[in-house]
Coordinates of N, CA, C and O in Angstrom, one line a residue:
M1 N 16.1 0.7 -10.5 CA 15.4 0.9 -9.3 C 15.7 2.3 -8.7 O 14.8 2.8 -8.0
S2 N 16.8 2.9 -9.0 CA 17.1 4.2 -8.4 C 16.2 5.3 -8.9 O 15.9 6.2 -8.1
A3 N 15.8 5.2 -10.2 CA 14.8 6.2 -10.7 C 13.5 6.1 -10.0 O 12.9 7.1 -9.6
L4 N 13.0 4.9 -9.7 CA 11.8 4.7 -9.0 C 11.9 5.2 -7.5 O 11.0 5.8 -7.0
K5 N 13.1 4.9 -6.9 CA 13.3 5.4 -5.5 C 13.3 6.9 -5.5 O 12.8 7.5 -4.5
R6 N 13.9 7.5 -6.5 CA 14.0 9.0 -6.5 C 12.6 9.6 -6.6 O 12.2 10.5 -5.9
R7 N 11.8 9.0 -7.5 CA 10.4 9.4 -7.6 C 9.6 9.2 -6.3 O 8.8 10.0 -5.9
L8 N 9.8 8.1 -5.7 CA 9.1 7.8 -4.5 C 9.6 8.7 -3.3 O 8.7 9.2 -2.5
D9 N 10.8 9.0 -3.3 CA 11.4 10.0 -2.3 C 10.8 11.4 -2.5 O 10.8 12.2 -1.5
A10 N 10.4 11.7 -3.7 CA 9.8 13.0 -4.0 C 8.4 13.2 -3.4 O 8.0 14.3 -3.2
I11 N 7.8 12.1 -3.0 CA 6.4 12.2 -2.4 C 6.6 12.4 -0.9 O 7.2 11.7 -0.3
P12 N 6.0 13.5 -0.4 CA 6.1 13.8 1.0 C 5.4 12.6 1.8 O 4.4 12.1 1.4
V13 N 6.0 12.3 2.9 CA 5.6 11.2 3.7 C 4.1 11.4 4.2 O 3.3 10.5 4.3
I14 N 3.8 12.7 4.5 CA 2.5 13.0 5.1 C 1.4 12.6 4.1 O 0.3 12.1 4.4
Y15 N 1.7 12.7 2.8 CA 0.7 12.3 1.7 C 0.5 10.8 1.7 O -0.6 10.4 1.6
L16 N 1.6 10.1 1.9 CA 1.5 8.6 2.0 C 0.7 8.2 3.2 O -0.1 7.3 3.1
I17 N 1.0 8.8 4.3 CA 0.3 8.5 5.6 C -1.2 8.8 5.4 O -2.1 8.0 5.8
L18 N -1.6 9.9 4.8 CA -3.0 10.3 4.6 C -3.6 9.3 3.7 O -4.8 8.9 3.9
A19 N -2.9 8.8 2.6 CA -3.5 7.8 1.7 C -3.7 6.5 2.4 O -4.7 5.8 2.2
C20 N -2.8 6.1 3.3 CA -3.0 4.9 4.1 C -4.2 5.0 5.0 O -4.9 4.0 5.2
L21 N -4.4 6.1 5.7 CA -5.4 6.3 6.6 C -6.8 6.4 5.9 O -7.8 6.1 6.5
T22 N -6.8 6.9 4.7 CA -8.1 7.0 4.0 C -8.4 5.9 3.1 O -9.2 5.0 3.3
L23 N -7.7 5.8 2.0 CA -7.9 4.8 1.0 C -7.4 3.4 1.5 O -8.1 2.4 1.2
G24 N -6.4 3.4 2.2 CA -5.8 2.1 2.7 C -6.7 1.4 3.7 O -6.7 0.2 3.9
L25 N -7.5 2.2 4.5 CA -8.4 1.6 5.5 C -9.8 1.7 5.2 O -10.7 1.2 6.0
A26 N -10.2 2.3 4.1 CA -11.6 2.5 3.8 C -12.2 1.2 3.3 O -11.5 0.4 2.7
P27 N -13.5 0.8 3.5 CA -14.4 1.4 4.5 C -14.0 1.0 5.9 O -13.4 0.0 6.2
F28 N -14.2 1.9 6.9 CA -13.8 1.7 8.2 C -14.6 0.7 9.1 O -14.1 0.2 10.0
T29 N -15.8 0.6 8.7 CA -16.7 -0.3 9.5 C -17.3 -1.4 8.5 O -17.5 -1.1 7.4
P30 N -17.4 -2.6 8.9 CA -17.2 -3.2 10.2 C -15.7 -3.5 10.4 O -15.3 -3.6 11.6
E31 N -14.9 -3.5 9.4 CA -13.4 -3.7 9.5 C -12.8 -3.1 8.2 O -13.4 -3.0 7.2
P32 N -11.5 -2.7 8.3 CA -10.9 -2.2 7.1 C -10.9 -3.2 6.0 O -10.7 -4.4 6.2
H33 N -11.1 -2.7 4.8 CA -11.2 -3.6 3.6 C -9.9 -4.3 3.4 O -9.9 -5.5 3.0
V34 N -8.8 -3.6 3.5 CA -7.5 -4.3 3.3 C -7.3 -5.5 4.2 O -6.7 -6.5 3.9
W35 N -7.7 -5.3 5.5 CA -7.6 -6.4 6.4 C -8.4 -7.6 6.0 O -7.9 -8.8 6.1
D36 N -9.6 -7.4 5.5 CA -10.5 -8.5 5.0 C -9.8 -9.2 3.9 O -9.8 -10.4 3.8
K37 N -9.2 -8.4 2.9 CA -8.6 -9.0 1.8 C -7.3 -9.8 2.2 O -7.0 -10.8 1.6
L38 N -6.6 -9.3 3.2 CA -5.4 -10.0 3.6 C -5.8 -11.3 4.3 O -5.1 -12.3 4.2
R39 N -6.9 -11.3 5.0 CA -7.4 -12.6 5.6 C -7.8 -13.5 4.6 O -7.6 -14.7 4.7
M40 N -8.4 -13.0 3.5 CA -8.8 -13.9 2.4 C -7.6 -14.5 1.7 O -7.6 -15.7 1.3
L41 N -6.5 -13.7 1.6 CA -5.3 -14.1 0.9 C -4.7 -15.2 1.8 O -4.2 -16.3 1.3
A42 N -4.6 -15.0 3.1 CA -4.0 -16.0 4.0 C -4.9 -17.3 4.0 O -4.3 -18.4 4.1
G43 N -6.2 -17.2 3.9 CA -7.0 -18.3 3.9 C -7.2 -19.0 2.6 O -7.8 -20.1 2.5
G44 N -6.6 -18.4 1.5 CA -6.7 -19.1 0.2 C -8.0 -18.9 -0.5 O -8.2 -19.5 -1.5
T45 N -8.8 -17.9 -0.1 CA -10.1 -17.6 -0.8 C -10.0 -16.4 -1.6 O -11.1 -16.0 -2.1
L46 N -8.9 -15.8 -1.8 CA -8.8 -14.6 -2.6 C -8.6 -15.0 -4.1 O -7.5 -15.1 -4.6
T47 N -9.7 -15.3 -4.8 CA -9.7 -15.9 -6.1 C -10.4 -15.0 -7.1 O -10.0 -15.1 -8.3
R48 N -11.4 -14.3 -6.7 CA -12.1 -13.5 -7.7 C -11.3 -12.3 -8.1 O -10.6 -11.7 -7.3
P49 N -11.4 -11.9 -9.4 CA -10.6 -10.7 -9.9 C -10.9 -9.4 -9.1 O -10.0 -8.6 -8.9
I50 N -12.2 -9.2 -8.7 CA -12.5 -8.0 -8.0 C -11.9 -8.0 -6.6 O -11.5 -6.9 -6.2
D51 N -11.7 -9.1 -6.0 CA -11.0 -9.2 -4.7 C -9.6 -8.9 -4.8 O -9.0 -8.2 -4.0
I52 N -8.9 -9.4 -5.9 CA -7.5 -9.1 -6.1 C -7.3 -7.7 -6.4 O -6.4 -7.0 -5.9
F53 N -8.2 -7.1 -7.2 CA -8.1 -5.6 -7.5 C -8.3 -4.8 -6.2 O -7.6 -3.8 -6.0
D54 N -9.2 -5.2 -5.4 CA -9.4 -4.5 -4.1 C -8.2 -4.6 -3.2 O -7.8 -3.6 -2.6
L55 N -7.6 -5.7 -3.2 CA -6.3 -5.9 -2.4 C -5.2 -4.9 -2.9 O -4.5 -4.2 -2.2
A56 N -5.1 -4.9 -4.3 CA -4.1 -4.0 -4.9 C -4.4 -2.6 -4.6 O -3.5 -1.8 -4.3
L57 N -5.7 -2.2 -4.8 CA -6.1 -0.8 -4.6 C -5.9 -0.3 -3.1 O -5.3 0.7 -2.9
H58 N -6.4 -1.1 -2.2 CA -6.3 -0.7 -0.8 C -4.9 -1.0 -0.2 O -4.6 -0.4 0.8
G59 N -4.1 -1.9 -0.8 CA -2.8 -2.2 -0.3 C -1.7 -1.3 -0.9 O -0.6 -1.2 -0.3
L60 N -1.9 -0.6 -2.0 CA -0.9 0.2 -2.7 C -0.4 1.3 -1.8 O 0.8 1.5 -1.7
P61 N -1.2 2.1 -1.1 CA -0.7 3.1 -0.2 C 0.3 2.5 0.9 O 1.3 3.1 1.2
W62 N -0.1 1.4 1.4 CA 0.8 0.8 2.4 C 2.1 0.3 1.8 O 3.2 0.5 2.5
L63 N 2.0 -0.2 0.6 CA 3.3 -0.7 0.0 C 4.2 0.5 -0.3 O 5.4 0.5 -0.1
L64 N 3.6 1.6 -0.8 CA 4.4 2.8 -1.1 C 5.0 3.4 0.1 O 6.2 3.8 0.1
L65 N 4.3 3.4 1.2 CA 4.8 3.9 2.5 C 6.0 3.0 3.0 O 7.0 3.5 3.4
A66 N 5.8 1.7 2.8 CA 6.9 0.8 3.2 C 8.1 1.0 2.4 O 9.3 1.0 2.9
L67 N 7.9 1.1 1.0 CA 9.1 1.3 0.1 C 9.7 2.7 0.4 O 10.9 2.8 0.2
R68 N 9.0 3.7 0.8 CA 9.5 5.0 1.1 C 10.4 5.0 2.3 O 11.4 5.8 2.4
Q69 N 10.2 4.0 3.2 CA 11.0 4.0 4.4 C 12.4 3.3 4.2 O 13.2 3.3 5.0
I70 N 12.6 2.6 3.0 CA 13.9 2.0 2.7 C 14.9 3.0 2.4 O 14.7 3.9 1.5
P71 N 16.0 3.1 3.1 CA 17.0 4.1 2.9 C 17.7 4.0 1.5 O 17.8 2.9 1.0
S72 N 18.0 5.1 0.9 CA 18.7 5.1 -0.4 C 20.2 4.8 -0.2 O 20.8 5.2 0.8
R73 N 20.7 4.0 -1.1 CA 22.1 3.7 -1.0 C 22.9 4.9 -1.7 O 22.5 5.4 -2.7
P74 N 24.1 5.2 -1.2 CA 24.9 6.2 -1.8 C 25.4 5.7 -3.2 O 25.6 4.5 -3.4
A75 N 25.6 6.6 -4.1 CA 26.0 6.3 -5.4 C 27.5 5.8 -5.4 O 28.3 6.3 -4.6
R76 N 27.7 4.7 -6.2 CA 29.1 4.2 -6.2 C 29.9 5.1 -7.1 O 29.4 5.5 -8.2
G77 N 31.1 5.3 -6.8 CA 31.9 6.1 -7.6 C 33.3 5.8 -7.7 O 34.2 5.9 -8.1

């Protein structure tokens, strides 16, 4: 996991924020796509493969931003 965390820490936070605001929220009207997919997931209607792919695609920037905020542990020595 530390190699993944190092790679994630190499991505500037501003890039992740921009990805969340563009891909993560697109399309903006009538509501963000990721919000619709999360409602479908909570309601148990997220069953079609295209909907699952949409949730993964639009949710990935948010997931990466959340993982980026987890502090790294110092190395044990």
